[in-house]
Coordinates of C-alpha atoms in Angstrom, one line a residue:
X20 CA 54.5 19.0 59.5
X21 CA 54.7 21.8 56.9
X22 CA 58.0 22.3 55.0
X23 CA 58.1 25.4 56.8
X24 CA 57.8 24.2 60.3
X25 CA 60.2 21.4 59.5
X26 CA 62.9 24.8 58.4
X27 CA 62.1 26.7 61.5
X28 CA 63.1 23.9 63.4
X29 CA 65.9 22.6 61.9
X30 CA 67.0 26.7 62.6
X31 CA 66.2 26.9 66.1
X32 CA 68.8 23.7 66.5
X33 CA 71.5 25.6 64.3
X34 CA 70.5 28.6 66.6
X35 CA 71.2 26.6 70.0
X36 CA 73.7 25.0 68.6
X37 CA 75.6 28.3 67.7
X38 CA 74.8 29.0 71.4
X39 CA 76.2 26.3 73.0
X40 CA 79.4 26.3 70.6
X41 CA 79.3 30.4 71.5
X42 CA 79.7 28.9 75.7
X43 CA 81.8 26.1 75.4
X44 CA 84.5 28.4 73.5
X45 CA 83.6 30.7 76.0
X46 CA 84.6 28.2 78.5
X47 CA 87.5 27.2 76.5
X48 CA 88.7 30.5 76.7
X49 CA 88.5 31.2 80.2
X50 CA 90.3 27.9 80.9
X51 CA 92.6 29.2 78.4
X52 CA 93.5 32.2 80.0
X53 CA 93.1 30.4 83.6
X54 CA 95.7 27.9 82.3
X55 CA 98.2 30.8 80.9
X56 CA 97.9 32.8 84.3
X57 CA 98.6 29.6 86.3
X58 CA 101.8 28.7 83.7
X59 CA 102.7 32.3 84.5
X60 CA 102.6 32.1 87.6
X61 CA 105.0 29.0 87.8
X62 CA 107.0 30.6 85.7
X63 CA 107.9 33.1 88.2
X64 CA 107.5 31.0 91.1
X65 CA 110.1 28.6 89.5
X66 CA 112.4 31.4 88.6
X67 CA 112.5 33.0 92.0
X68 CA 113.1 29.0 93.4
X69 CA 116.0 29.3 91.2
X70 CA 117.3 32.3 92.0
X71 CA 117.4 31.1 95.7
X72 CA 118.9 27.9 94.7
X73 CA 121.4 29.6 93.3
X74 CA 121.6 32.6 95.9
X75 CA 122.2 29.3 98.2
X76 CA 124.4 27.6 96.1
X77 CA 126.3 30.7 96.1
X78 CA 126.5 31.5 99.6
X79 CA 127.2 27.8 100.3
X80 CA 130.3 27.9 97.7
X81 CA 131.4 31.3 99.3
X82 CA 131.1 29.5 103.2
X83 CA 132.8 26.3 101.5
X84 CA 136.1 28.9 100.2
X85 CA 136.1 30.7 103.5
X86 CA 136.2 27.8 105.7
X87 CA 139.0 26.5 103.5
X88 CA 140.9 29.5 103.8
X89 CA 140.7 29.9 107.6
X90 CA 141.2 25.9 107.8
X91 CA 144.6 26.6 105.0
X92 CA 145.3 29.7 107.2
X93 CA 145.8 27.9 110.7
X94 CA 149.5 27.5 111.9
X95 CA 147.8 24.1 113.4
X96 CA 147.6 20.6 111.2
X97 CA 144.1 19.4 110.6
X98 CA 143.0 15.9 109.8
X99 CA 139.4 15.5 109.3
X100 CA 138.3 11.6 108.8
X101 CA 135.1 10.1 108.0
X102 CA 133.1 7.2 109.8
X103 CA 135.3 4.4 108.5
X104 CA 138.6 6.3 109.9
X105 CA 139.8 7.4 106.2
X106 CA 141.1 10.8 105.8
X107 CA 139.0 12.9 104.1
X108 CA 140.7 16.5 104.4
X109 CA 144.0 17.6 105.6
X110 CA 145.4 21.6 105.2
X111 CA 148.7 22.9 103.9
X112 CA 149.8 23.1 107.9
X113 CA 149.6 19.3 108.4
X114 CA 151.6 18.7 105.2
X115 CA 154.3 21.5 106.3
X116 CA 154.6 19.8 110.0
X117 CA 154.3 16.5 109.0
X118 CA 156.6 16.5 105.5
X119 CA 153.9 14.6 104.3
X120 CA 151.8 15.5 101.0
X121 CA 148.3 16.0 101.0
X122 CA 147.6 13.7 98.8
X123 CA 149.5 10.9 100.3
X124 CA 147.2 11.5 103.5
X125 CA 144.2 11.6 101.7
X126 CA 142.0 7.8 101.6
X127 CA 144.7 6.7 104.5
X128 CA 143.3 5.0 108.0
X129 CA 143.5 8.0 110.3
X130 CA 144.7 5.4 112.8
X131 CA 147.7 5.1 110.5
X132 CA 149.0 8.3 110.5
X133 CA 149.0 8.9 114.0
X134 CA 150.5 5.7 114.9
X135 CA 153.3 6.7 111.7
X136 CA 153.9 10.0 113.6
X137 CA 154.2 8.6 117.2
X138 CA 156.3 5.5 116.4
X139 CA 160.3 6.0 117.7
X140 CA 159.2 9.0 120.1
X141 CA 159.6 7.7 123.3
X142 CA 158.7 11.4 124.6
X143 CA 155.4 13.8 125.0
X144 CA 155.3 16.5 122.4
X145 CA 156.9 14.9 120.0
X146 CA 160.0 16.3 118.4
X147 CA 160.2 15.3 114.6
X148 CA 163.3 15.1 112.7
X149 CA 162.8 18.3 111.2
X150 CA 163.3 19.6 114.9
X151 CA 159.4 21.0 115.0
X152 CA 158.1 20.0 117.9
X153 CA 153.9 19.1 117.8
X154 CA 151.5 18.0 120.6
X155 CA 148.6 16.0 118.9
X156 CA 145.1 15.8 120.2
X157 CA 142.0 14.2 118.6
X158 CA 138.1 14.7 119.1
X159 CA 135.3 12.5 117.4
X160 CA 132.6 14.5 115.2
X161 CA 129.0 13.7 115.3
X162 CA 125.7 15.1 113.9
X163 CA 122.6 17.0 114.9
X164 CA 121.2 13.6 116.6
X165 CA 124.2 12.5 118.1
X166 CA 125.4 9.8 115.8
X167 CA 129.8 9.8 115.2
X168 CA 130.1 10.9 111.8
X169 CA 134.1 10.9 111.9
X170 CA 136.8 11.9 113.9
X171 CA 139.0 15.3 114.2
X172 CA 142.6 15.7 114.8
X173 CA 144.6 18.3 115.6
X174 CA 148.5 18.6 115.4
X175 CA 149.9 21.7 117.3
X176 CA 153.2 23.3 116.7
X177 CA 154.4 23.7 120.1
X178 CA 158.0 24.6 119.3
X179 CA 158.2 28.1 120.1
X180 CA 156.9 27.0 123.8
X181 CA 158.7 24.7 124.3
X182 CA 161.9 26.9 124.0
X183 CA 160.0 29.0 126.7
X184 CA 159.8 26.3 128.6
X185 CA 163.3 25.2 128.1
X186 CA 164.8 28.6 128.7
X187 CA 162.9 29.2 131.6
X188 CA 164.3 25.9 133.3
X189 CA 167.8 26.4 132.2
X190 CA 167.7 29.7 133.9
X191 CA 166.1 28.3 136.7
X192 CA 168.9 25.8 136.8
X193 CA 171.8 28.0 136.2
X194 CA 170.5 30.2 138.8
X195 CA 170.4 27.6 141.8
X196 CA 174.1 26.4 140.0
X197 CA 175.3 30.1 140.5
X198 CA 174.0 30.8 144.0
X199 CA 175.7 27.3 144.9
X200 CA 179.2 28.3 142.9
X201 CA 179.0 31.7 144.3
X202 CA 179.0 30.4 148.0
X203 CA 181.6 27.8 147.0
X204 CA 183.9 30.6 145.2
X205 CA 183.7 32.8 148.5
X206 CA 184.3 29.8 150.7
X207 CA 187.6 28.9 148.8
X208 CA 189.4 32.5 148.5
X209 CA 189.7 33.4 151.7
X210 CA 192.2 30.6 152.5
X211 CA 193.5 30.7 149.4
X212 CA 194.5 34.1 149.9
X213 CA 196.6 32.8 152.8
X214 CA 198.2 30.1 150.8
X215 CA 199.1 33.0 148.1
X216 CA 200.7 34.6 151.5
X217 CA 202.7 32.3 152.9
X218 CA 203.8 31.3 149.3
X219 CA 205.1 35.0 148.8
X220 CA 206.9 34.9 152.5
X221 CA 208.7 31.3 151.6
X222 CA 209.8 32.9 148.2
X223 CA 211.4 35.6 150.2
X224 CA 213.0 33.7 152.2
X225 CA 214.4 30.8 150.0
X226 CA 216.2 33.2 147.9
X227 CA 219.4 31.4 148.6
X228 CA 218.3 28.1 148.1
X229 CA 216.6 28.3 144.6
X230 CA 216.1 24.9 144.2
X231 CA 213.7 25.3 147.3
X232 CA 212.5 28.4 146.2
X233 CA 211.1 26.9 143.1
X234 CA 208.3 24.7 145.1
X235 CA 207.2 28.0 146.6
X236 CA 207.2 30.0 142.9
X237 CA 205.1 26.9 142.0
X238 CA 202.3 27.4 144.6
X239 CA 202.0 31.0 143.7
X240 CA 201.5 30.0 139.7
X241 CA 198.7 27.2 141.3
X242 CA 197.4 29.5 143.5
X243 CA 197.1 32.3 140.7
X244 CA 195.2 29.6 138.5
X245 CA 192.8 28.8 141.0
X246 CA 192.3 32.2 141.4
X247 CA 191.6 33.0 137.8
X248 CA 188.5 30.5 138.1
X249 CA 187.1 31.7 140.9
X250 CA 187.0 34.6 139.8
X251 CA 185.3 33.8 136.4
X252 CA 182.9 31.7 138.7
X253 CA 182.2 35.0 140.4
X254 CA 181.9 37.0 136.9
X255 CA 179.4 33.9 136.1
X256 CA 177.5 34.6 139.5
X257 CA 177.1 38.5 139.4
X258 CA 178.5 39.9 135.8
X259 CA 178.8 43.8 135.8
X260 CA 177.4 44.8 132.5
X261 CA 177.0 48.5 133.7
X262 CA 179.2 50.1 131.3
X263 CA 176.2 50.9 128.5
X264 CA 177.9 52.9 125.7
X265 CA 177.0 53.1 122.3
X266 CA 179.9 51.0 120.3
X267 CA 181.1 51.2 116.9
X268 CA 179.8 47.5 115.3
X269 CA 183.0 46.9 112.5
X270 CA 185.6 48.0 115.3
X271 CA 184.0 45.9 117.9
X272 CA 183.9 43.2 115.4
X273 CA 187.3 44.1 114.3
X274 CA 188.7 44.3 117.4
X275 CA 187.4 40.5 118.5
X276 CA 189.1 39.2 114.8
X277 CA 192.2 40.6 116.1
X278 CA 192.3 39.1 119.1
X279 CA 191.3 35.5 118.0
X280 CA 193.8 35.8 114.7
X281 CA 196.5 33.8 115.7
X282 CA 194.2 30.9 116.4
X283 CA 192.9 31.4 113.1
X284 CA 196.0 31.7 111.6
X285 CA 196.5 27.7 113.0
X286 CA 193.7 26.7 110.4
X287 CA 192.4 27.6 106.7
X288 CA 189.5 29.6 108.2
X289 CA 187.7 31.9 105.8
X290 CA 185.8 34.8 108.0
X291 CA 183.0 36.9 106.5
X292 CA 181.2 39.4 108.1
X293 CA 177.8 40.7 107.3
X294 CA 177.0 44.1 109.0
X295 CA 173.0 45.6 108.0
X296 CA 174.1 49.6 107.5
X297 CA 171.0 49.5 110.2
X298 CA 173.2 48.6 112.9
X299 CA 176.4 51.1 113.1
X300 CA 176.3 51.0 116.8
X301 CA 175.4 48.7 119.5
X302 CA 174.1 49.5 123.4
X303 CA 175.9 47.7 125.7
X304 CA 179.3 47.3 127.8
X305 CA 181.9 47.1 124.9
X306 CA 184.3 44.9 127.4
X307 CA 181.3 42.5 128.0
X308 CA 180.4 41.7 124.8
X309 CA 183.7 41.7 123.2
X310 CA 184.2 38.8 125.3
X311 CA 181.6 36.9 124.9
X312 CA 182.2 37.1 121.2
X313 CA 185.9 36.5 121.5
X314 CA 185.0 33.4 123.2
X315 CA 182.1 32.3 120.7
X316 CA 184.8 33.1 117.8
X317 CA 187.6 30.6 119.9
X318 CA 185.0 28.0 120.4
X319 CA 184.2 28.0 116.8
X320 CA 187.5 27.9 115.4
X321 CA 187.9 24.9 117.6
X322 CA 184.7 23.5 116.1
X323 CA 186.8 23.9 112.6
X324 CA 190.6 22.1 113.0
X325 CA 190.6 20.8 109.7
X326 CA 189.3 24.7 108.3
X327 CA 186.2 26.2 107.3
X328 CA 184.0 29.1 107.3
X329 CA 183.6 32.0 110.0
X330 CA 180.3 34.1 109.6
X331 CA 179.9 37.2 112.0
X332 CA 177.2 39.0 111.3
X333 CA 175.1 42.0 113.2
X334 CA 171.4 42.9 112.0
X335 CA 168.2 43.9 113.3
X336 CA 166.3 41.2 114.7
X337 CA 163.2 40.1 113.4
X338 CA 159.7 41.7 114.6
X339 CA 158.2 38.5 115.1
X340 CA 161.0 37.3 117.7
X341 CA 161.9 40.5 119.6
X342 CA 158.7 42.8 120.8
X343 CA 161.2 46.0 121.2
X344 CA 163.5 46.7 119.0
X345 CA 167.0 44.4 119.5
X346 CA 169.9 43.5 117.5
X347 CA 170.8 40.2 116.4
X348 CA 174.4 38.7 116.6
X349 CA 175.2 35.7 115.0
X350 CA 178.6 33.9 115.3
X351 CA 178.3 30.9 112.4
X352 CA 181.1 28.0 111.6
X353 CA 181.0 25.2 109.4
X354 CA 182.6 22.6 112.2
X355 CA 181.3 19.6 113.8
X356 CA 178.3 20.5 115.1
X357 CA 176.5 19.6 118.5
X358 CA 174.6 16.6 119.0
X359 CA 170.7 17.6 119.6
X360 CA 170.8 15.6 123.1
X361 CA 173.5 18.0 124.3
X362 CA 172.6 21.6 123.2
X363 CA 170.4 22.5 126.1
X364 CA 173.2 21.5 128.0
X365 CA 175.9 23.7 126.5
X366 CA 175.5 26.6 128.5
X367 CA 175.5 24.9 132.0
X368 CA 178.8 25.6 134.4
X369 CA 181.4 22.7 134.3
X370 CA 179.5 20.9 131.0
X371 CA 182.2 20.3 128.3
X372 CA 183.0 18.1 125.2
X373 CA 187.0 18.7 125.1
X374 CA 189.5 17.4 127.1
X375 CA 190.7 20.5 128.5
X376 CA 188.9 23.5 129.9
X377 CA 186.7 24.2 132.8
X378 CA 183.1 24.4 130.7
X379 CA 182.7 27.9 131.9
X380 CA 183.3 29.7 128.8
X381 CA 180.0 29.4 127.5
X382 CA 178.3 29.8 131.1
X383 CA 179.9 33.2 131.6
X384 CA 178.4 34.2 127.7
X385 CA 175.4 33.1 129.0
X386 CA 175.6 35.2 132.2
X387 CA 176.8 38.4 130.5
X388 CA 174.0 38.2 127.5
X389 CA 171.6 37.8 130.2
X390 CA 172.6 40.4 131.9
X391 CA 172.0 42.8 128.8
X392 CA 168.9 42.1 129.3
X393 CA 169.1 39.5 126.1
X394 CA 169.1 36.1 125.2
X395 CA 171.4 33.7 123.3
X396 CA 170.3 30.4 121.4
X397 CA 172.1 27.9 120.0
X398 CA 171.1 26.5 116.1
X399 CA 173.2 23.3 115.8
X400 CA 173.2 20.4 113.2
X401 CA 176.0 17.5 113.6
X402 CA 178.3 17.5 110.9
X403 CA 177.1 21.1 109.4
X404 CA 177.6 23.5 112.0
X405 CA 176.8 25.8 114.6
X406 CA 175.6 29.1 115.3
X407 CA 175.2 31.2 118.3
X408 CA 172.4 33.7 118.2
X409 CA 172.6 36.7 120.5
X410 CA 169.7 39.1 120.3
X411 CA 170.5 42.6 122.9
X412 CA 167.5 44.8 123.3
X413 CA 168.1 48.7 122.1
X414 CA 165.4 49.7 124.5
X415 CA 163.3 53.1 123.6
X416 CA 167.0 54.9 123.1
X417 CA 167.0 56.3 119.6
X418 CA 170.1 54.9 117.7
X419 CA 172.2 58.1 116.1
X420 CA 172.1 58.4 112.4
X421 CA 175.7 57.7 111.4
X422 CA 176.8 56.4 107.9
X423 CA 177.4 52.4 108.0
X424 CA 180.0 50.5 106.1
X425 CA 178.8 47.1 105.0
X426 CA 181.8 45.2 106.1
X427 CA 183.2 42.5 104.4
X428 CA 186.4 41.8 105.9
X429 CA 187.0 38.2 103.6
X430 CA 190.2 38.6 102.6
X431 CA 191.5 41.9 104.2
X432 CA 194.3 41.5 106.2
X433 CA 194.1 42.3 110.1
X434 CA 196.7 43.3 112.6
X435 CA 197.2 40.8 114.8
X436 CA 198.0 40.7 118.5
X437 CA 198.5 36.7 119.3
X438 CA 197.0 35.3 121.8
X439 CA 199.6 32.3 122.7
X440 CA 198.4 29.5 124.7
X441 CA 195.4 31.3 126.1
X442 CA 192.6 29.4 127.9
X443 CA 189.1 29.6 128.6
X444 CA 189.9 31.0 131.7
X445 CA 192.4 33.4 131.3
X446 CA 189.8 35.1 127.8
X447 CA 188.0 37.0 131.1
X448 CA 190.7 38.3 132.6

């Protein structure tokens, strides 16, 4: 082979191998670009798989904050514990009806707890020392397949219906104890009135023999004493409350303050009374309620023998307690106190703690808020004091616009027309 067949080959093999470089760059290239577009393309399919993790992290932290609001929210405790009975979650509601911290709850046997809350209750709901009273019910949770995953438990306040249910009985009660009374009262003054009778006649004609006549001047006083109570039984069985009049608060208040002054007077009592310049006037029979205060003041001046405080006040009553619009009473002391087995019992006929009285008084205030259309409660704790909250309904009649004086009558003198010796009974006369 010629030198110049030996250069013409040794060019065709630089010429195909230029060629096959030229394709396998070419190839290069394309798997180049194939590569790029395919990184591209998980680029973006990586960045939109972020965005929805986040778009779902997102919506999952926004469902995680608005299920803990509506479970803070609830007025009803909620203990959530996991498979092995620890407590997981608890809201503000379990730690308000319970006294309890959140964190204390937290990591404790659920089984604890409820045994911790039901131990000295003896009674169904249970009524906790802070006077709340809760019904507890529990539920087990489970999963998509069935399997218990932990357990639920639910502490209701029940307070508010259980005083429905209270008040409901008591009237109930005190209605069946006033039809009874009634019949009794009505059964007893008709002979009465003939022993009143024939007491008058003998006193007439003993008149010269006064030692005599002095049996017969005693019958009438008995007979006039007996007749007092039935007739405050009969007040207590069908009180007339039909004098409605709009009444000037401070004088009503005033006029009650003078009445019960000279039992003050026995004891260092120190009487402040708070009137809201919303309530100038009241809508009801003046007589009525000045009573029923008069006797709330006397019972609570009782309450105090070694002295105290007095607090009357009068304000609007709060929204959330009375649908239509009402005003709020309040007669306050700083005495004894009533034990918390005997305040539903306070306003039954014939139920009293002294040693003298009939127990009517507080009946008959019963009776005559009741028949105002209102209701009267009674907020007691031993050794701190009492109060007796009246709330009257103003019905759809628009109050009149007169200026209010914020009373304070502590330390203003008051006229005073004593009241010597005067019982429960003779107060309703």
């Amino acid at each position: 082979m010629t030198a110049r067949d030996a250069e013409a080959s040794n060019n065709d093999l630089l010429t195909r191998a230029f060629h096959d470089f030229d394709q396998a760059a070419t190839v290069l290239q394309q798997s180049y670009d194939a590569l790029t577009t395919r990184l591209q393309q998980m680029d973006l399919e990586l960045a939109q798989t972020n965005a929805s993790l986040r778009e779902h992290l997102r919506e999952t932290e926004e469902m995680r904050a608005h299920v803990t609001a509506v479970l803070e929210s609830l007025d009803t405790g909620v203990i959530v514990a996991d498979s092995q009975d620890s407590v997981v979650r608890c809201n503000h509601a379990t730690e308000r009806l319970l006294g309890v911290p959140q964190a204390r709850l937290r990591g404790r046997r659920a089984t604890e707890v409820l045994e911790e809350i039901r131990k000295d209750h003896g009674e169904y709901p249970l009524v906790l020392p802070t006077g709340v009273t809760i019904a507890i019910s529990q539920s087990d949770l489970t999963d998509e397949t069935g399997s218990l995953i932990g357990k639920l438990v639910l502490i209701h306040d029940v307070t508010h219906i259980r005083q429905l249910e209270d008040r409901l009985q008591r009237r109930n009660r005190l209605e069946a104890m006033g039809q009874m009374v009634g019949n009794i009262a009505h059964e007893i003054r008709n002979p009465l009135g003939s022993v009143e009778l024939f007491a008058s006649m003998l006193r007439k004609d003993l008149r010269d023999q006064p030692h005599l006549r002095t049996y017969a001047e005693h019958i009438s006083v008995a007979v006039q004493a007996m007749d007092r109570l039935l007739s405050n039984l009969l007040v207590y069985t069908r009180p007339d409350c039909s004098r409605l009049a709009w009444q000037d608060t401070e004088s009503l208040i005033r006029e009650v303050l003078t009445l019960a002054s000279h039992a003050m007077s026995l004891a260092s009592i120190v009487v402040r009374c708070e009137i809201d310049p919303r309530v100038p006037k009241i809508w009801c029979d003046g007589g009525k309620i000045k009573q029923v205060l008069l006797n709330l003041v006397l019972n609570a001046v009782q309450a105090m023998p070694e002295g105290g405080s007095l607090i009357l006040s009068a304000r609007m009553a709060p929204e959330e307690i009375s649908e239509l619009p009402a005003i709020q009473l309040t007669v306050s002391d700083t005495g004894t106190g009533i034990p918390l087995e005997l305040q539903s019992r306070v306003f039954d006929p014939f139920f009293t703690t002294k040693d003298h009285g009939t127990g009517l008084g507080l009946a008959i205030v019963h009776a005559l808020v009741e028949a105002h259309h209102g209701r009267i409660d009674v907020e007691s704790r031993p050794g701190q004091g009492t109060s007796f909250v009246m709330r009257l309904p103003q019905g759809s009649i628009q109050q009149p616009t007169l200026s209010a004086r914020n009373a304070a009558l502590v330390g203003r003198s008051v006229q005073t027309r004593p009241i010597e010796n005067a019982t429960e009974e003779e107060i309703y006369e």
